[in-house]
CSV table of C-alpha atoms and ligand atoms in Angstrom, one decimal:
chain,number,residue,atom,x,y,z
A,135,MET,CA,-0.1,0.1,0.0
A,136,ASP,CA,1.0,3.7,-1.1
A,137,LEU,CA,1.5,5.2,2.4
A,138,SER,CA,1.5,8.5,0.9
A,139,LEU,CA,-2.0,8.6,-0.2
A,140,ILE,CA,-3.1,7.1,3.3
A,141,ALA,CA,-4.0,10.7,4.3
A,142,ARG,CA,-6.9,10.8,1.6
A,143,ASP,CA,-8.6,8.2,3.6
A,144,PHE,CA,-9.1,10.7,6.7
A,145,PRO,CA,-11.8,13.2,5.5
A,146,ILE,CA,-10.8,15.6,8.8
A,147,LEU,CA,-7.1,16.0,7.4
A,148,SER,CA,-8.3,17.6,4.2
A,149,GLN,CA,-9.2,20.9,6.0
A,150,THR,CA,-7.2,24.1,6.9
A,151,VAL,CA,-6.9,25.4,10.3
A,152,ASN,CA,-6.2,29.1,10.9
A,153,GLY,CA,-5.6,29.4,7.0
A,154,LYS,CA,-3.0,26.6,6.7
A,155,ARG,CA,-3.2,22.9,6.0
A,156,LEU,CA,-3.9,20.9,9.0
A,157,VAL,CA,-0.9,18.8,10.3
A,158,TYR,CA,-2.0,16.8,13.0
A,159,LEU,CA,0.5,15.6,15.3
A,160,ASP,CA,-1.4,14.6,18.4
A,161,SER,CA,-2.4,11.1,17.3
A,162,ALA,CA,-0.8,9.6,20.7
A,163,ALA,CA,-3.7,11.8,22.5
A,164,THR,CA,-6.2,10.3,19.9
A,165,SER,CA,-6.0,9.3,16.3
A,166,GLN,CA,-8.0,10.5,13.6
A,167,LYS,CA,-10.5,8.0,11.8
A,168,PRO,CA,-10.7,6.8,8.2
A,169,ASP,CA,-13.7,6.8,6.0
A,170,ARG,CA,-14.1,3.0,6.5
A,171,VAL,CA,-14.6,3.6,10.4
A,172,LEU,CA,-16.9,6.2,10.1
A,173,ASP,CA,-18.9,4.5,7.6
A,174,ALA,CA,-19.4,1.4,9.3
A,175,VAL,CA,-20.4,3.2,12.6
A,176,SER,CA,-23.0,5.1,10.7
A,177,ARG,CA,-24.3,1.9,8.7
A,178,TYR,CA,-24.8,0.2,12.2
A,179,TYR,CA,-26.9,3.3,13.1
A,180,ARG,CA,-28.6,3.7,9.9
A,181,GLU,CA,-29.2,-0.1,9.0
A,182,TYR,CA,-29.1,-2.2,12.2
A,183,ASN,CA,-29.3,-0.4,15.3
A,184,ALA,CA,-30.5,-2.9,18.0
A,185,ASN,CA,-29.5,-3.8,21.6
A,186,VAL,CA,-27.1,-6.9,21.7
A,187,HIS,CA,-27.6,-10.3,23.1
A,188,ARG,CA,-31.3,-9.8,24.3
A,189,GLY,CA,-33.7,-9.5,21.2
A,190,VAL,CA,-34.8,-12.3,18.8
A,191,HIS,CA,-35.7,-9.8,16.0
A,192,THR,CA,-33.3,-9.8,12.9
A,193,LEU,CA,-31.9,-6.4,13.4
A,194,ALA,CA,-30.9,-7.7,17.1
A,195,GLY,CA,-29.4,-10.7,15.5
A,196,LYS,CA,-27.5,-8.4,13.0
A,197,ALA,CA,-26.1,-6.3,15.8
A,198,THR,CA,-24.9,-9.3,18.0
A,199,ASP,CA,-23.2,-10.9,15.1
A,200,ALA,CA,-21.4,-7.6,14.5
A,201,TYR,CA,-20.6,-6.8,18.0
A,202,GLU,CA,-19.2,-10.5,18.8
A,203,SER,CA,-17.3,-10.7,15.4
A,204,ALA,CA,-15.5,-7.6,16.7
A,205,ARG,CA,-14.7,-9.6,19.7
A,206,VAL,CA,-13.3,-12.3,17.4
A,207,LYS,CA,-11.2,-9.6,15.4
A,208,ALA,CA,-9.7,-7.9,18.6
A,209,ALA,CA,-8.5,-11.7,19.5
A,210,GLY,CA,-7.0,-11.8,16.3
A,211,PHE,CA,-5.2,-8.7,16.4
A,212,ILE,CA,-3.3,-9.2,19.6
A,213,HIS,CA,-2.9,-12.9,19.0
A,214,ALA,CA,-5.2,-13.8,22.2
A,215,PRO,CA,-6.0,-17.4,22.3
A,216,SER,CA,-9.6,-17.0,22.1
A,217,GLU,CA,-12.5,-14.3,21.9
A,218,ASP,CA,-13.2,-15.3,25.3
A,219,ASN,CA,-9.8,-13.6,26.6
A,220,ILE,CA,-11.4,-10.1,25.3
A,221,VAL,CA,-13.2,-7.8,27.6
A,222,PHE,CA,-14.6,-4.6,25.9
A,223,THR,CA,-14.0,-1.6,27.9
A,224,ARG,CA,-14.4,2.2,27.5
A,225,GLY,CA,-10.5,2.3,27.1
A,226,THR,CA,-7.2,1.5,28.8
A,227,THR,CA,-8.1,3.6,31.9
A,228,GLU,CA,-11.2,1.3,32.6
A,229,GLY,CA,-9.2,-1.9,31.8
A,230,LEU,CA,-6.6,-1.2,34.2
A,231,ASN,CA,-9.2,0.0,36.9
A,232,MET,CA,-10.9,-3.4,36.5
A,233,VAL,CA,-7.7,-5.3,37.1
A,234,ALA,CA,-6.6,-3.2,39.8
A,235,PHE,CA,-10.2,-3.4,41.5
A,236,GLY,CA,-11.6,-6.6,40.5
A,237,TYR,CA,-8.4,-8.8,40.3
A,238,ALA,CA,-5.5,-7.3,42.3
A,239,ARG,CA,-7.5,-5.7,45.4
A,240,ARG,CA,-9.0,-9.3,46.1
A,241,LYS,CA,-5.4,-10.9,46.1
A,242,LEU,CA,-3.2,-8.3,47.8
A,243,ARG,CA,-2.3,-8.5,51.5
A,244,PRO,CA,-0.6,-6.2,53.6
A,245,GLY,CA,3.2,-6.4,52.5
A,246,ASP,CA,2.7,-7.4,49.0
A,247,GLU,CA,4.2,-5.3,46.6
A,248,ILE,CA,3.3,-3.8,43.3
A,249,VAL,CA,6.2,-2.8,41.0
A,250,LEU,CA,6.0,0.1,38.8
A,251,THR,CA,8.0,2.5,36.7
A,252,PRO,CA,7.9,6.4,37.2
A,253,MET,CA,7.1,6.8,33.5
A,254,GLU,CA,3.3,5.3,33.8
A,255,HIS,CA,0.5,7.3,32.5
A,256,HIS,CA,-1.8,8.1,35.6
A,257,SER,CA,-4.1,5.5,34.6
A,258,ASN,CA,-1.7,2.9,35.4
A,259,LEU,CA,-0.8,4.4,38.5
A,260,ILE,CA,-3.6,5.8,40.4
A,261,PRO,CA,-5.4,2.7,40.3
A,262,TRP,CA,-2.6,0.9,42.0
A,263,GLN,CA,-2.3,3.7,44.7
A,264,GLN,CA,-5.9,3.0,45.6
A,265,ALA,CA,-5.2,-0.8,45.4
A,266,ALA,CA,-2.4,-0.5,47.9
A,267,LEU,CA,-4.3,1.7,50.0
A,268,ALA,CA,-7.1,-0.4,50.4
A,269,THR,CA,-5.2,-3.4,50.8
A,270,GLY,CA,-1.9,-2.6,52.9
A,271,ALA,CA,0.3,-3.4,50.0
A,272,THR,CA,3.3,-1.2,49.1
A,273,LEU,CA,4.2,0.5,45.8
A,274,ARG,CA,7.7,0.1,44.5
A,275,TYR,CA,9.4,1.6,41.7
A,276,ILE,CA,12.1,0.8,39.2
A,277,PRO,CA,14.4,3.5,38.7
A,278,LEU,CA,14.7,5.5,35.6
A,279,GLN,CA,17.8,6.0,33.9
A,280,LYS,CA,18.6,9.9,32.7
A,281,ASP,CA,17.9,8.5,29.1
A,282,GLY,CA,14.3,7.5,30.0
A,283,THR,CA,14.8,3.6,29.7
A,284,LEU,CA,15.1,0.9,32.8
A,285,LEU,CA,18.2,-1.0,33.6
A,286,TRP,CA,17.9,-4.8,33.6
A,287,GLU,CA,19.7,-4.9,36.8
A,288,ASP,CA,17.1,-2.5,38.4
A,289,ILE,CA,14.2,-4.4,37.3
A,290,GLU,CA,15.7,-7.5,38.8
A,291,GLN,CA,16.1,-5.7,42.0
A,292,ALA,CA,12.7,-4.4,42.1
A,293,ILE,CA,10.7,-7.4,41.4
A,294,GLY,CA,11.1,-9.8,44.4
A,295,ASP,CA,9.5,-12.7,46.6
A,296,ARG,CA,6.9,-10.1,47.8
A,297,THR,CA,5.9,-8.7,44.5
A,298,ARG,CA,2.5,-9.7,43.5
A,299,VAL,CA,2.1,-7.2,40.4
A,300,VAL,CA,4.2,-5.7,37.8
A,301,ALA,CA,2.4,-3.0,35.8
A,302,MET,CA,4.4,-1.4,33.2
A,303,THR,CA,3.4,0.5,30.1
A,304,HIS,CA,4.4,-1.2,26.7
A,305,VAL,CA,5.7,2.2,25.3
A,306,SER,CA,5.7,5.5,27.3
A,307,ASN,CA,3.6,8.2,26.2
A,308,VAL,CA,6.0,10.9,27.2
A,309,LEU,CA,9.4,9.3,26.4
A,310,GLY,CA,8.7,6.9,23.7
A,311,THR,CA,10.5,4.2,25.6
A,312,VAL,CA,9.8,0.5,24.6
A,313,ASN,CA,9.9,-1.4,27.5
A,314,PRO,CA,11.1,-5.0,27.8
A,315,VAL,CA,7.8,-6.4,29.0
A,316,LYS,CA,8.3,-10.1,27.6
A,317,ARG,CA,11.6,-10.4,29.6
A,318,VAL,CA,9.7,-8.7,32.6
A,319,ALA,CA,6.7,-10.9,32.2
A,320,GLN,CA,8.9,-13.8,32.6
A,321,LEU,CA,10.6,-12.5,35.5
A,322,ALA,CA,7.7,-11.4,37.2
A,323,HIS,CA,6.2,-14.9,36.6
A,324,GLU,CA,9.2,-16.7,38.2
A,325,ARG,CA,8.8,-14.5,41.5
A,326,GLY,CA,5.3,-15.2,41.6
A,327,ALA,CA,3.7,-12.1,40.3
A,328,VAL,CA,1.4,-11.2,37.4
A,329,MET,CA,2.1,-9.1,34.5
A,330,VAL,CA,-0.3,-6.1,33.6
A,331,VAL,CA,1.0,-4.3,30.7
A,332,ASP,CA,-0.5,-1.0,29.5
A,333,GLY,CA,-0.5,-1.1,25.8
A,334,ALA,CA,-2.3,2.4,24.9
A,335,GLN,CA,0.8,3.4,22.8
A,336,ALA,CA,1.7,0.1,21.6
A,337,ALA,CA,-1.2,-1.5,20.2
A,338,PRO,CA,-1.9,0.9,17.6
A,339,HIS,CA,1.7,1.1,16.3
A,340,MET,CA,3.3,-2.1,16.3
A,341,PRO,CA,2.5,-5.9,16.1
A,342,VAL,CA,1.5,-7.1,19.5
A,343,ASP,CA,1.4,-10.7,20.2
A,344,VAL,CA,0.1,-11.2,23.7
A,345,ALA,CA,0.8,-15.1,23.9
A,346,ASP,CA,4.2,-14.5,22.8
A,347,LEU,CA,4.6,-11.4,25.5
A,348,ASP,CA,2.9,-14.1,28.1
A,349,CYS,CA,1.4,-11.1,30.1
A,350,ASP,CA,-1.7,-11.7,32.3
A,351,PHE,CA,-3.3,-8.5,31.4
A,352,TYR,CA,-2.9,-6.3,28.4
A,353,ALA,CA,-5.1,-3.0,28.0
A,354,PHE,CA,-5.5,-0.7,25.1
A,355,SER,CA,-7.9,1.9,23.8
A,356,GLY,CA,-9.5,1.9,20.2
A,357,HIS,CA,-9.7,5.9,19.8
A,358,LYS,CA,-5.7,5.8,19.7
A,359,MET,CA,-5.9,3.2,16.6
A,360,MET,CA,-8.6,4.9,14.3
A,361,ALA,CA,-11.8,3.5,16.3
A,362,PRO,CA,-14.2,6.0,18.0
A,363,THR,CA,-13.7,7.0,21.6
A,364,GLY,CA,-15.3,5.1,24.3
A,365,ILE,CA,-14.2,1.5,23.2
A,366,GLY,CA,-11.2,-0.5,24.4
A,367,VAL,CA,-9.9,-3.9,25.0
A,368,LEU,CA,-9.0,-5.5,28.3
A,369,TYR,CA,-7.1,-8.9,27.3
A,370,GLY,CA,-6.8,-11.3,30.0
A,371,LYS,CA,-5.3,-14.9,30.6
A,372,ARG,CA,-8.2,-17.3,31.1
A,373,ALA,CA,-7.1,-18.1,34.6
A,374,ALA,CA,-6.7,-14.3,35.4
A,375,LEU,CA,-10.1,-13.4,34.0
A,376,LEU,CA,-11.7,-16.4,35.9
A,377,GLU,CA,-10.1,-14.8,39.1
A,378,MET,CA,-11.2,-11.5,38.5
A,379,GLU,CA,-14.6,-10.2,39.9
A,380,PRO,CA,-16.7,-8.0,37.9
A,381,VAL,CA,-16.7,-4.1,38.7
A,382,HIS,CA,-20.0,-3.5,37.1
A,383,PHE,CA,-23.0,-5.0,38.5
A,384,GLY,CA,-26.5,-4.9,36.6
A,385,GLY,CA,-28.1,-6.4,33.2
A,386,GLU,CA,-26.2,-8.3,30.5
A,387,MET,CA,-23.6,-9.8,32.9
A,388,ILE,CA,-25.6,-12.2,35.1
A,389,ASP,CA,-26.8,-15.8,34.9
A,390,VAL,CA,-29.4,-16.2,38.0
A,391,VAL,CA,-30.8,-13.3,40.2
A,392,GLU,CA,-32.4,-14.1,43.4
A,393,LEU,CA,-33.8,-11.3,45.5
A,394,PHE,CA,-30.6,-11.5,47.7
A,395,SER,CA,-28.0,-13.0,45.5
A,396,ALA,CA,-26.8,-13.7,42.1
A,397,THR,CA,-24.4,-15.5,39.8
A,398,TRP,CA,-22.6,-14.2,36.9
A,399,LYS,CA,-22.2,-15.5,33.1
A,400,ASP,CA,-19.2,-17.0,32.1
A,401,ILE,CA,-16.3,-14.6,31.2
A,402,PRO,CA,-16.1,-12.2,29.4
A,403,ALA,CA,-19.5,-11.2,29.4
A,404,ARG,CA,-19.7,-11.0,33.2
A,405,PHE,CA,-17.4,-8.1,32.8
A,406,GLU,CA,-19.6,-6.3,30.4
A,407,GLY,CA,-22.3,-5.0,32.5
A,408,GLY,CA,-25.4,-2.7,30.7
A,409,THR,CA,-25.8,-2.2,27.3
A,410,PRO,CA,-22.4,-2.5,25.8
A,411,ILE,CA,-20.2,0.0,23.5
A,412,ILE,CA,-21.9,-1.7,20.4
A,413,ALA,CA,-21.1,1.0,17.8
A,414,GLY,CA,-17.6,1.3,19.2
A,415,ALA,CA,-16.8,-2.2,18.9
A,416,ILE,CA,-18.0,-2.2,15.4
A,417,GLY,CA,-15.9,0.8,14.6
A,418,LEU,CA,-13.1,-1.0,16.4
A,419,ALA,CA,-13.6,-4.2,14.1
A,420,ALA,CA,-13.3,-1.8,11.1
A,421,ALA,CA,-10.3,0.0,12.4
A,422,ILE,CA,-8.4,-3.3,12.9
A,423,ASP,CA,-9.4,-4.7,9.3
A,424,TYR,CA,-7.8,-0.8,8.1
A,425,LEU,CA,-4.9,-1.4,10.1
A,426,ASP,CA,-4.4,-5.1,9.1
A,427,ASP,CA,-4.8,-4.0,5.5
A,428,ILE,CA,-1.7,-1.6,6.0
A,429,GLY,CA,0.3,-4.2,8.0
A,430,MET,CA,1.1,-3.3,11.5
A,431,GLU,CA,4.9,-4.1,10.8
A,432,ALA,CA,4.7,-1.5,8.2
A,433,ILE,CA,3.0,0.9,10.3
A,434,ARG,CA,5.9,0.3,13.1
A,435,ARG,CA,8.3,1.0,10.3
A,436,HIS,CA,6.7,4.3,9.0
A,437,GLY,CA,6.4,5.6,12.8
A,438,ALA,CA,10.1,4.6,13.4
A,439,ALA,CA,11.2,6.6,10.2
A,440,LEU,CA,9.2,9.6,11.1
A,441,THR,CA,10.4,9.6,14.5
A,442,ASP,CA,14.2,9.3,13.7
A,443,TYR,CA,13.8,11.9,11.0
A,444,ALA,CA,12.0,14.2,13.5
A,445,MET,CA,14.7,13.3,16.2
A,446,GLU,CA,17.2,14.4,13.7
A,447,ARG,CA,15.8,17.6,12.9
A,448,LEU,CA,14.9,18.8,16.1
A,449,GLY,CA,18.1,17.6,17.5
A,450,LYS,CA,19.9,20.0,15.2
A,451,MET,CA,17.7,23.0,16.4
A,452,PRO,CA,19.7,25.1,18.9
A,453,GLY,CA,17.6,26.1,22.2
A,454,ILE,CA,15.6,22.4,22.0
A,455,THR,CA,15.7,19.7,24.6
A,456,LEU,CA,14.6,16.3,23.5
A,457,TYR,CA,13.8,13.8,26.1
A,458,GLY,CA,13.6,10.0,25.8
A,459,PRO,CA,15.9,7.6,24.2
A,460,SER,CA,16.8,7.2,20.7
A,461,ALA,CA,15.8,4.4,18.8
A,462,PRO,CA,13.8,1.8,19.4
A,463,ARG,CA,11.0,4.4,20.5
A,464,GLY,CA,7.3,5.1,20.1
A,465,ALA,CA,6.3,7.3,17.3
A,466,LEU,CA,6.7,10.6,19.0
A,467,VAL,CA,8.9,13.3,20.1
A,468,THR,CA,8.7,15.3,23.6
A,469,PHE,CA,10.7,18.3,23.7
A,470,ASN,CA,10.8,21.9,25.2
A,471,LEU,CA,12.2,25.2,23.7
A,472,ASP,CA,14.6,26.6,26.3
A,473,GLY,CA,12.8,29.5,28.1
A,474,VAL,CA,9.4,29.1,26.4
A,475,HIS,CA,6.3,27.5,28.2
A,476,PRO,CA,5.2,24.4,26.0
A,477,HIS,CA,1.6,25.8,25.9
A,478,ASP,CA,2.8,28.9,24.2
A,479,VAL,CA,5.1,26.9,21.8
A,480,ALA,CA,1.8,24.9,21.1
A,481,THR,CA,-0.4,28.1,20.7
A,482,VAL,CA,2.2,29.7,17.9
A,483,LEU,CA,2.3,26.3,16.3
A,484,ASP,CA,-1.6,26.2,16.2
A,485,ALA,CA,-1.3,29.5,14.1
A,486,GLU,CA,0.7,27.4,11.7
A,487,GLY,CA,-1.8,24.7,11.6
A,488,VAL,CA,0.2,22.4,13.4
A,489,ALA,CA,-1.5,20.4,16.4
A,490,ILE,CA,0.9,19.1,19.0
A,491,ARG,CA,0.2,18.3,22.9
A,492,ALA,CA,1.7,20.5,25.4
A,493,GLY,CA,1.6,19.8,29.1
A,494,HIS,CA,2.3,17.0,31.8
A,495,HIS,CA,0.7,14.3,29.4
A,496,CYS,CA,-0.9,12.8,32.5
A,497,ALA,CA,2.5,11.7,33.7
A,498,GLN,CA,3.4,14.4,36.8
A,499,PRO,CA,5.8,12.1,38.5
A,500,LEU,CA,7.6,11.6,35.1
A,501,MET,CA,7.8,15.6,34.6
A,502,ARG,CA,9.3,15.7,38.0
A,503,GLU,CA,12.0,12.8,37.2
A,504,LEU,CA,12.7,15.2,33.8
A,505,GLY,CA,12.7,18.2,35.8
A,506,ALA,CA,10.3,19.8,33.6
A,507,GLN,CA,6.9,21.4,34.6
A,508,SER,CA,5.4,20.3,31.3
A,509,THR,CA,6.6,19.1,27.7
A,510,ALA,CA,5.6,19.6,24.1
A,511,ARG,CA,4.9,16.6,22.2
A,512,ALA,CA,4.5,15.8,18.6
A,513,SER,CA,3.1,12.1,17.7
A,514,PHE,CA,3.0,10.5,14.4
A,515,TYR,CA,0.7,7.7,12.9
A,516,VAL,CA,0.5,6.3,9.5
A,517,TYR,CA,-0.9,9.4,7.7
A,518,ASN,CA,1.8,11.7,8.8
A,519,SER,CA,4.6,12.3,6.4
A,520,GLU,CA,8.2,13.8,6.4
A,521,GLN,CA,6.6,16.7,5.0
A,522,ASP,CA,4.7,17.1,8.2
A,523,VAL,CA,7.8,16.9,10.1
A,524,ASP,CA,9.3,19.8,7.6
A,525,VAL,CA,6.0,22.0,8.8
A,526,LEU,CA,6.6,21.1,12.4
A,527,VAL,CA,10.3,22.1,12.3
A,528,GLY,CA,9.4,25.4,10.0
A,529,ALA,CA,6.5,26.4,12.6
A,530,LEU,CA,9.2,25.9,15.5
A,531,GLU,CA,11.3,28.2,13.6
A,532,THR,CA,8.9,30.8,13.7
A,533,ALA,CA,8.1,30.0,17.3
A,534,LYS,CA,11.6,30.6,18.4
A,535,GLU,CA,11.6,33.9,16.5
A,536,PHE,CA,8.5,34.9,18.1
A,537,PHE,CA,9.5,34.2,21.6
A,538,SER,CA,13.3,35.3,20.6
A,539,HIS,CA,13.1,38.2,23.5
A,540,ALA,CA,12.5,35.5,26.0
A,541,ILE,CA,15.1,33.3,25.1
A,542,GLY,CA,18.0,36.0,24.3
B,846,LIG,N1,-1.8,4.8,29.2
B,846,LIG,C1,-1.0,5.3,28.4
B,846,LIG,C2,0.3,5.1,28.1
B,846,LIG,C3,-1.5,6.6,27.7
B,846,LIG,O1,-0.8,7.2,26.7
B,846,LIG,C4,-2.9,7.1,27.9
B,846,LIG,C5,-3.7,7.9,27.0
B,846,LIG,C6,-3.6,6.1,28.7
B,846,LIG,C7,-3.1,4.9,29.4
B,846,LIG,C8,-5.1,6.2,28.9
B,846,LIG,O2,-5.7,6.3,27.9
B,846,LIG,P1,-7.3,6.1,27.8
B,846,LIG,O3,-7.8,6.2,26.3
B,846,LIG,O4,-8.1,5.6,28.6
B,846,LIG,O5,-7.5,7.9,28.0
B,846,LIG,N2,-2.6,8.9,26.7
B,846,LIG,C9,-2.7,10.3,26.5
B,846,LIG,C10,-1.9,11.1,25.9
B,846,LIG,O6,-0.7,11.0,25.9
B,846,LIG,N3,-2.5,12.4,25.7
B,846,LIG,O7,-3.9,12.2,25.9
B,846,LIG,C11,-4.1,11.0,26.1
């Protein structure tokens, strides 16, 4: 597939913003959606909108088939052994909360340890703080190297006999660091712990094989991989899901209900209380088809090439501080323009039609480690090109000029 033509599939990208061609460099926050996904969602609402699993009428059957085939598709996308390993969620945040509250909180005892890294998104940090508070378990952090990576010796030291959970991001949304989650999962298992992976920034950008990683849980969000907002996936090993309690109780998830008690359906239905995110799952299936047609390995290579190019160009600009390791890394660059607040940088870039994110990126502890209040971040996806990076660099030159009084 010719990647240079892919942007045409995304209607939103053909607009101008502030009189300039829109250069969307904020896909780590949320990706844009191709026609195929928009059409699939629209078709559901226009042609077979119905609730799932409960109606005998034709539309209900069609909707149920589409919803359940999305589960099969999601399983295939991450090489899960079965669709029963796939719980549909609202996104990564909900998936990680389910694990922390439905699984870990039941298992943790005072003195047990939860091992994390300082680069975690708040979604993979606060649920564990809460689980620790509720159970008397303690949090332990693998220290971060200056270049934003983890040392294997530090990982080995942090994961001990009291570790019950290791929760780690696959790819950092700030540093771009790719963590060795397969090796960590192996170590966690040797020490009697479960491995929980935050895949929010990995699943959209590289081939993911949960069977090969051998992690116990893997959570990701549809909206960062071309699907609508409000749909995500929590993968769990069968044994782990069987030990997890539901956190949402109500319709759809029950087997038999008495006045004073109830029993649950099998996994994964027991985790999907209430009317599920039907349109979202259908959109996710269309997004997976679209990504598969391009090929996840091609997407990974494209992101890596653009990131290398951006690192090289930004690295040559005086006054720019870059954060995170060199390759391998996720498809993003995080930086600061010396003496200028990233929000001001982002505002000047916006006037040039360039959309980036500025702030703490939901990783306040990491910002403290980096000694930065906040940072600017440009993130790429398959619809971005080297030309987009050139526009970014040009807009940064404009910002530098604009703020030259501030940076002397
Ligand atoms: N984990 C990581 C590594 C993330 O990057 C994000 C979202 C989440 C979890 C949470 O995902 P959600 O879909 O449940 O919200 N990250 C970002 C970001 O970097 N900018 O905006 C959202």
